CSV table of C-alpha atoms and ligand atoms in Angstrom, one decimal:
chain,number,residue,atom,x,y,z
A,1,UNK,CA,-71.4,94.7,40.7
A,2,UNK,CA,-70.2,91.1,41.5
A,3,UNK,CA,-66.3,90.4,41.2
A,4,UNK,CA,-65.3,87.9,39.0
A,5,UNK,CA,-63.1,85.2,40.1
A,6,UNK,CA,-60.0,86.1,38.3
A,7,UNK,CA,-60.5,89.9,39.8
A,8,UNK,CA,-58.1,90.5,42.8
A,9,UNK,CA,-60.5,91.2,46.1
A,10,UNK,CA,-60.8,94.8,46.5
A,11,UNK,CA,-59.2,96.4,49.8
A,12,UNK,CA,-61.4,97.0,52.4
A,13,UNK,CA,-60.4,99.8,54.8
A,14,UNK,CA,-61.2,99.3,58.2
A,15,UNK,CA,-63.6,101.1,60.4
A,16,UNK,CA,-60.8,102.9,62.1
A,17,UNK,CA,-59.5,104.2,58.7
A,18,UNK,CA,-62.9,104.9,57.2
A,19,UNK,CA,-63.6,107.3,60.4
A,20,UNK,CA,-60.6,108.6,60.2
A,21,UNK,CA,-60.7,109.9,56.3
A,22,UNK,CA,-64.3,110.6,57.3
A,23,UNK,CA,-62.2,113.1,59.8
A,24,UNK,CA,-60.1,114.8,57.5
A,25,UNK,CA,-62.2,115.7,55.3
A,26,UNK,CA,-64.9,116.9,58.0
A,27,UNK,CA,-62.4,119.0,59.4
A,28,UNK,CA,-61.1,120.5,56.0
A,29,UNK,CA,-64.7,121.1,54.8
A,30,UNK,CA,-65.4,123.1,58.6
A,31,UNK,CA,-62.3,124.7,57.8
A,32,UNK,CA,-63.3,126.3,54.4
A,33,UNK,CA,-66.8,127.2,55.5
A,34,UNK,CA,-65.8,128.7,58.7
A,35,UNK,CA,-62.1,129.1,59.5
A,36,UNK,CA,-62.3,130.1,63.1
A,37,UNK,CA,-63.0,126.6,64.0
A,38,UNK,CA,-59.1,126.0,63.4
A,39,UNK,CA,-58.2,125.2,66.7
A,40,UNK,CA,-61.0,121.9,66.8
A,41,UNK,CA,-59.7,121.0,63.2
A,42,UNK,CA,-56.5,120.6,63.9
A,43,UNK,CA,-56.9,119.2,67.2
A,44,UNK,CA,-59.4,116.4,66.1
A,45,UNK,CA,-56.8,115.5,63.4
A,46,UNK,CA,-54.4,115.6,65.9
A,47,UNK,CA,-56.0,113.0,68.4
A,48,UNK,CA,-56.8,111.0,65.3
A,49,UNK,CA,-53.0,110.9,64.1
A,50,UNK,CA,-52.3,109.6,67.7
A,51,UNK,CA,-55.3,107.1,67.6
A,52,UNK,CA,-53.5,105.5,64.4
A,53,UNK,CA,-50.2,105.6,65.8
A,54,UNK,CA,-50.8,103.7,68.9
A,55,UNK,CA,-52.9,101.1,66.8
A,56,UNK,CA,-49.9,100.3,64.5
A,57,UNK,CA,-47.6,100.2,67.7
A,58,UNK,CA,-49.9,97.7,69.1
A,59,UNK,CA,-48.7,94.3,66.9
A,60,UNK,CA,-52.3,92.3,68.0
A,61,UNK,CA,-54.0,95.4,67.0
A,62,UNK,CA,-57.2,94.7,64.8
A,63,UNK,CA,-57.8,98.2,64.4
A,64,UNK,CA,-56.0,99.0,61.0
A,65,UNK,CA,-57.0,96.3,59.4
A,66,UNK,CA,-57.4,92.1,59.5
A,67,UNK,CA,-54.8,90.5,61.6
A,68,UNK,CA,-54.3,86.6,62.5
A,69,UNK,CA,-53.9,86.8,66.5
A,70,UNK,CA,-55.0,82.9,66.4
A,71,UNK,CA,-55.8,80.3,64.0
A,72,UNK,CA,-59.8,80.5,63.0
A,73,UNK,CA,-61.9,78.5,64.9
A,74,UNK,CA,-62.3,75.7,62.8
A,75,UNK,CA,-59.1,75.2,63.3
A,76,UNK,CA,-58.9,75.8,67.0
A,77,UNK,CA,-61.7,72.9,67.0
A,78,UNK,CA,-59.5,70.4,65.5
A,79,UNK,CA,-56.4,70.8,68.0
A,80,UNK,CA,-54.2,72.9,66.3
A,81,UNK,CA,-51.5,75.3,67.0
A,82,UNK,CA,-48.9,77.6,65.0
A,83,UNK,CA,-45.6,77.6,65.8
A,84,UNK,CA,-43.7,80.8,64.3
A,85,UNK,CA,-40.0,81.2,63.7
A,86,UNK,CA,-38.8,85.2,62.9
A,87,UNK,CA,-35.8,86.3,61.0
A,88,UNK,CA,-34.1,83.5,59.5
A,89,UNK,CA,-33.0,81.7,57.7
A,90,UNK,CA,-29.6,81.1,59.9
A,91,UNK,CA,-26.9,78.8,58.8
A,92,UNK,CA,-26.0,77.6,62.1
A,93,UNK,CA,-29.5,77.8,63.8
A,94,UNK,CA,-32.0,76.5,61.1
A,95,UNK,CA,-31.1,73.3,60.3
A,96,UNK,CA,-31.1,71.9,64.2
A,97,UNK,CA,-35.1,74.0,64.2
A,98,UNK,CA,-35.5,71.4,61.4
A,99,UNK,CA,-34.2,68.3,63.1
A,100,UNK,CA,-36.1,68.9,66.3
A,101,UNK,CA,-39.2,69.6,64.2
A,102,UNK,CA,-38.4,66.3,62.1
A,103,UNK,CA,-38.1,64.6,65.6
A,104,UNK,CA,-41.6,65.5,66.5
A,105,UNK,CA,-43.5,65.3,63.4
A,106,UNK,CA,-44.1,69.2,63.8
A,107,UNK,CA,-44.7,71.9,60.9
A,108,UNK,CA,-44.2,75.4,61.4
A,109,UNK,CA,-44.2,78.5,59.6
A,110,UNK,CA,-40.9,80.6,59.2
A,111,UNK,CA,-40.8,84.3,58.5
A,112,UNK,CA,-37.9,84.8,56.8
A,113,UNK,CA,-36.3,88.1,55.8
A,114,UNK,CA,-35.7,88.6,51.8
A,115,UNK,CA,-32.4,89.6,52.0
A,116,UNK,CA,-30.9,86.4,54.0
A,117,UNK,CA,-33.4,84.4,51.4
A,118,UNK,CA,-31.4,85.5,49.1
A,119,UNK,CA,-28.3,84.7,51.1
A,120,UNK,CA,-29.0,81.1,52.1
A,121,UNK,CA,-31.3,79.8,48.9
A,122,UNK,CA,-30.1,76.3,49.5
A,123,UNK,CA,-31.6,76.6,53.2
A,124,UNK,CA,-34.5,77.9,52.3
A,125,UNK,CA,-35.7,75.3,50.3
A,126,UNK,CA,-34.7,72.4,52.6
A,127,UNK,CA,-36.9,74.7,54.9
A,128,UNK,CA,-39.9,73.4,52.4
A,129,UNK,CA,-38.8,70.4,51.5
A,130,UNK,CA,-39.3,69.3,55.4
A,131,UNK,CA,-42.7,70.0,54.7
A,132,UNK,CA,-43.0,73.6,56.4
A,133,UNK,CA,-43.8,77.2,54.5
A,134,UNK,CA,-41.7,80.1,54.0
A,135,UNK,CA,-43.5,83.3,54.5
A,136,UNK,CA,-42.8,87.0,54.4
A,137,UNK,CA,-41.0,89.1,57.1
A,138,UNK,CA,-39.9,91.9,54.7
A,139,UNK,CA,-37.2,92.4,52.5
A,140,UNK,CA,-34.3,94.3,55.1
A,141,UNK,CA,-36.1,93.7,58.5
A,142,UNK,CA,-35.6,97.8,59.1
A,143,UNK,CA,-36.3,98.9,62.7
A,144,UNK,CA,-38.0,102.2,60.8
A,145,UNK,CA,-40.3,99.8,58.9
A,146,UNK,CA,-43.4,101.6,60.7
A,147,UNK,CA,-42.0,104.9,60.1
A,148,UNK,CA,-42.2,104.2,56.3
A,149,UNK,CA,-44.7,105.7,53.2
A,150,UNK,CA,-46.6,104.2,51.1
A,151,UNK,CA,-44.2,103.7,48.2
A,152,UNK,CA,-40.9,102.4,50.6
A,153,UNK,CA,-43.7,99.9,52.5
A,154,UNK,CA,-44.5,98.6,49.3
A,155,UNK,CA,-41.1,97.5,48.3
A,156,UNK,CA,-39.7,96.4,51.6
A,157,UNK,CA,-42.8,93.4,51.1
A,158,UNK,CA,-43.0,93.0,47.4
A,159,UNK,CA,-38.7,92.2,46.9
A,160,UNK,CA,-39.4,89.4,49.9
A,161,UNK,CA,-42.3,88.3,48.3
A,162,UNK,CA,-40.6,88.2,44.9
A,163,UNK,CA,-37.5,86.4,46.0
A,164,UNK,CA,-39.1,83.9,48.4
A,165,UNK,CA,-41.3,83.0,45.3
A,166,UNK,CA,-38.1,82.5,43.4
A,167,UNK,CA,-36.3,80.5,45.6
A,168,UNK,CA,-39.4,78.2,46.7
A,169,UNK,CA,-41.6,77.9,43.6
A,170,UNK,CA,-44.5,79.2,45.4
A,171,UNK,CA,-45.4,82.8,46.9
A,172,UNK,CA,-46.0,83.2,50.7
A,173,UNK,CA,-49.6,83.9,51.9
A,174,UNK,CA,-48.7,85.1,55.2
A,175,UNK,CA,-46.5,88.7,56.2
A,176,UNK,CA,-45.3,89.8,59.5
A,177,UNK,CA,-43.8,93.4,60.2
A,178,UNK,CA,-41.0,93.3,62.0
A,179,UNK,CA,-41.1,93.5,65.7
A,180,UNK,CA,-44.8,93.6,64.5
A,181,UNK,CA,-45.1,97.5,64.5
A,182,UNK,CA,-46.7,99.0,61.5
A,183,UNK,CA,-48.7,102.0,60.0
A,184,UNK,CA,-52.0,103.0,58.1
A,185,UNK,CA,-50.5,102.2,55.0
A,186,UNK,CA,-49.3,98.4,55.2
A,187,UNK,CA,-53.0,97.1,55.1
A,188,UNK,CA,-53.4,98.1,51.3
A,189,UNK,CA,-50.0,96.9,50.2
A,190,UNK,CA,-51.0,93.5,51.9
A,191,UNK,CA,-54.4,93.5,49.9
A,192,UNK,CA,-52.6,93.6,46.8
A,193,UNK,CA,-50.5,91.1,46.9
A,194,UNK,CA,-53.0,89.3,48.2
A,195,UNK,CA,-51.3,88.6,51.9
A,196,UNK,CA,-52.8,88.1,55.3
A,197,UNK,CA,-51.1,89.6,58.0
A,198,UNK,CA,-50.2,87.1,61.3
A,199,UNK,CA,-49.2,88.4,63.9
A,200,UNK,CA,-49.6,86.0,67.7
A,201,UNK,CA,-51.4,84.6,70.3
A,202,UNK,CA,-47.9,84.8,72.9
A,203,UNK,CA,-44.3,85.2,72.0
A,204,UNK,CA,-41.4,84.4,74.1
A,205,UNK,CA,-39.2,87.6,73.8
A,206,UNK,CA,-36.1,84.9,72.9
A,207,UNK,CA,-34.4,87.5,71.1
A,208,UNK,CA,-34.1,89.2,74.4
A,209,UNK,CA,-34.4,86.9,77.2
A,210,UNK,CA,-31.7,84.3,77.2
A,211,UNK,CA,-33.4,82.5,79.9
A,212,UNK,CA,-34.6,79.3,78.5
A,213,UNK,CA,-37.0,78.5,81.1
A,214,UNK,CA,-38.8,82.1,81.4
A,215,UNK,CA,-38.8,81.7,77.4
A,216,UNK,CA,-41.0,78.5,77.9
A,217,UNK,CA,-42.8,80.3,80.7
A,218,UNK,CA,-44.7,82.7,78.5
A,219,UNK,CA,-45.3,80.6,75.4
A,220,UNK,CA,-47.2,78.0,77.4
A,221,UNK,CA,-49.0,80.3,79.8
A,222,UNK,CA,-52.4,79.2,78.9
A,223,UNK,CA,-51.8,77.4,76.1
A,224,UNK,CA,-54.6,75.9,74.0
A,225,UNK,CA,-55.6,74.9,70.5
A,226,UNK,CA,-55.8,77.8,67.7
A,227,UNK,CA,-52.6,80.1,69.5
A,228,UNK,CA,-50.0,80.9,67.4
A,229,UNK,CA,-46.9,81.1,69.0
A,230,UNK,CA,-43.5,83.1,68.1
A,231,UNK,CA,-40.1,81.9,68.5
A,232,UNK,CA,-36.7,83.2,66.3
A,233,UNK,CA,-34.0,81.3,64.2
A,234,UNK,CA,-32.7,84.4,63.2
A,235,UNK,CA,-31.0,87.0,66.4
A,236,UNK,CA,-31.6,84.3,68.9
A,237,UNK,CA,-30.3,85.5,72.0
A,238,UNK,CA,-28.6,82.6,73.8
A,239,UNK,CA,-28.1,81.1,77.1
A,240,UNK,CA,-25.3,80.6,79.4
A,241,UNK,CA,-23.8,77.9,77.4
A,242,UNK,CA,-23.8,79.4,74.3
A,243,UNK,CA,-26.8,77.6,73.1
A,244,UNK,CA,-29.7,79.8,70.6
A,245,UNK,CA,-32.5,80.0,73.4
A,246,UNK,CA,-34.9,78.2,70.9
A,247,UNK,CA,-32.7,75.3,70.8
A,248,UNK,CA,-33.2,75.0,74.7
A,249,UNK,CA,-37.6,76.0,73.8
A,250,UNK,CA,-38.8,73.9,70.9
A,251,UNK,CA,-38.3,70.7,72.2
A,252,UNK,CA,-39.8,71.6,75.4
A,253,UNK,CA,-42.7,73.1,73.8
A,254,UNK,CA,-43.3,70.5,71.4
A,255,UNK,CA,-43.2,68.2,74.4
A,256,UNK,CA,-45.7,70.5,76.0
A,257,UNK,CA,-48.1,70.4,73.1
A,258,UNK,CA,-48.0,66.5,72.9
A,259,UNK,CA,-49.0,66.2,76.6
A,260,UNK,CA,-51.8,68.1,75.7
A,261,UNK,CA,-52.8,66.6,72.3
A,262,UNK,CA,-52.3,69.7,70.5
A,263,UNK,CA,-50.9,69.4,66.6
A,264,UNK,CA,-48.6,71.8,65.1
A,265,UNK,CA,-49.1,73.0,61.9
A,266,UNK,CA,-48.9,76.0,59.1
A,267,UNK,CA,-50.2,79.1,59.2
A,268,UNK,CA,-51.3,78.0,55.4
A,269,UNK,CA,-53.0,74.4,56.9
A,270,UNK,CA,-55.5,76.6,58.8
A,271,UNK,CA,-56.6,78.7,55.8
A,272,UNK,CA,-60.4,77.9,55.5
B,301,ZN,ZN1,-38.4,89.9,63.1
């Protein structure tokens, strides 16, 4: 049957989920028929359980389900990049990201964190009205995020996605998990509300490395058109003199990208 366009698309699950329920219920049919085959059951559900763990440890994994690594190629063709900015917004950090953006002409895509949306409203629309998009970094940012079910996953996204659509006018398209670690069941909750999931190309560790120049070292180790590229606004580790390490990066890498003809957009401008 077709879909009609008012219909929601349908989630697909990936080949490495398909096999994998494919698994289960191989292994609970050879159980009932003949239960001495336990010990193969159990350990090819096992080996599966770690297959799927791995993949959602892996953040440029493709293997649970459709994941932006770089822009598409039509994209890519016309010069473009992504910059990324995790975790804000931050009332001391964000507005200089802006200026040096301004400065440059740049747009970029921030993944902000519902509960400091909420916090920082104001902020968050001057975030759009410079022309860049908000998107969707979950509600509380929880280091157990990948540990969650199905029901917990579902509200950690949807209370971001509802309050960054309050605050902006406009709901994001995008969703990053944090630290970019996830599970089986995030793919499905990202289908229905109609979210893509982004992770990167390269990211500069800046929330860890408070070494400016090692920072720029790894974004621009070979950069070209159609990488996305991840910075922070929010826990920015900082350098010697106090200074949020991305305050020290962006205007190097924007410099960087100019040299090489390379335009920054959003995540959203590359959507075919
Ligand atoms: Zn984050």
């Amino acid at each position: 049957m077709t879909q009609r366009p008012c219909e929601r698309p349908r989630w697909v699950p990936s080949p490495l989920l398909l096999a994998s329920a494919a698994l289960h219920a191989g292994a609970g049919l050879g159980l009932l028929l003949r239960p001495r085959v336990w010990p193969w059951a159990l350990g090819g559900v096992a080996a599966n359980h770690l297959l799927l763990g791995a993949a959602g440890l892996w953040p440029r994994s493709h293997l649970l389900g459709p994941n932006w690594t770089r822009l598409p190629a039509q994209s890519a063709d016309r010069g473009e990049v992504a910059i990324t900015i995790d975790d804000g917004p931050d009332p001391e950090v964000t507005p200089q990201v802006l200026s040096q953006l301004a400065r440059n002409r740049a747009h970029a895509s921030f993944f902000c964190v519902g509960e400091r949306v909420e916090r920082y409203p104001e902020l968050v629309r001057e975030i759009v009205r410079c022309g860049h998009t908000v998107e969707n970094h979950s509600q509380r940012h929880r280091h157990a995020f990948s540990l969650l079910g199905p029901s917990a996953l579902r509200t950690e996204v949807a209370r971001a996605q509802d309050g960054i659509a309050r605050v902006t006018g406009s709901p994001p398209r995008f969703f990053r998990a944090p630290a970019g670690l996830r599970n089986p069941f995030l793919d499905p909750v990202l289908s229905r509300l109609q979210l893509r999931l982004a992770t990167w190309t390269r990211r500069g560790f800046d929330t860890v490395t408070s070494d400016a120049g090692v920072v720029y070292a790894r974004l621009v180790k070979s950069l070209q058109a159609g990488d996305i590229l991840l910075l922070h606004d929010g826990n920015a580790a900082r350098g010697e003199t106090g200074v949020p390490v991305i305050l020290d990066v962006l205007p190097r890498l924007l410099a960087a990208l100019s040299a090489r003809k390379l335009q920054p957009i959003t995540l959203r401008a590359a959507l075919p």
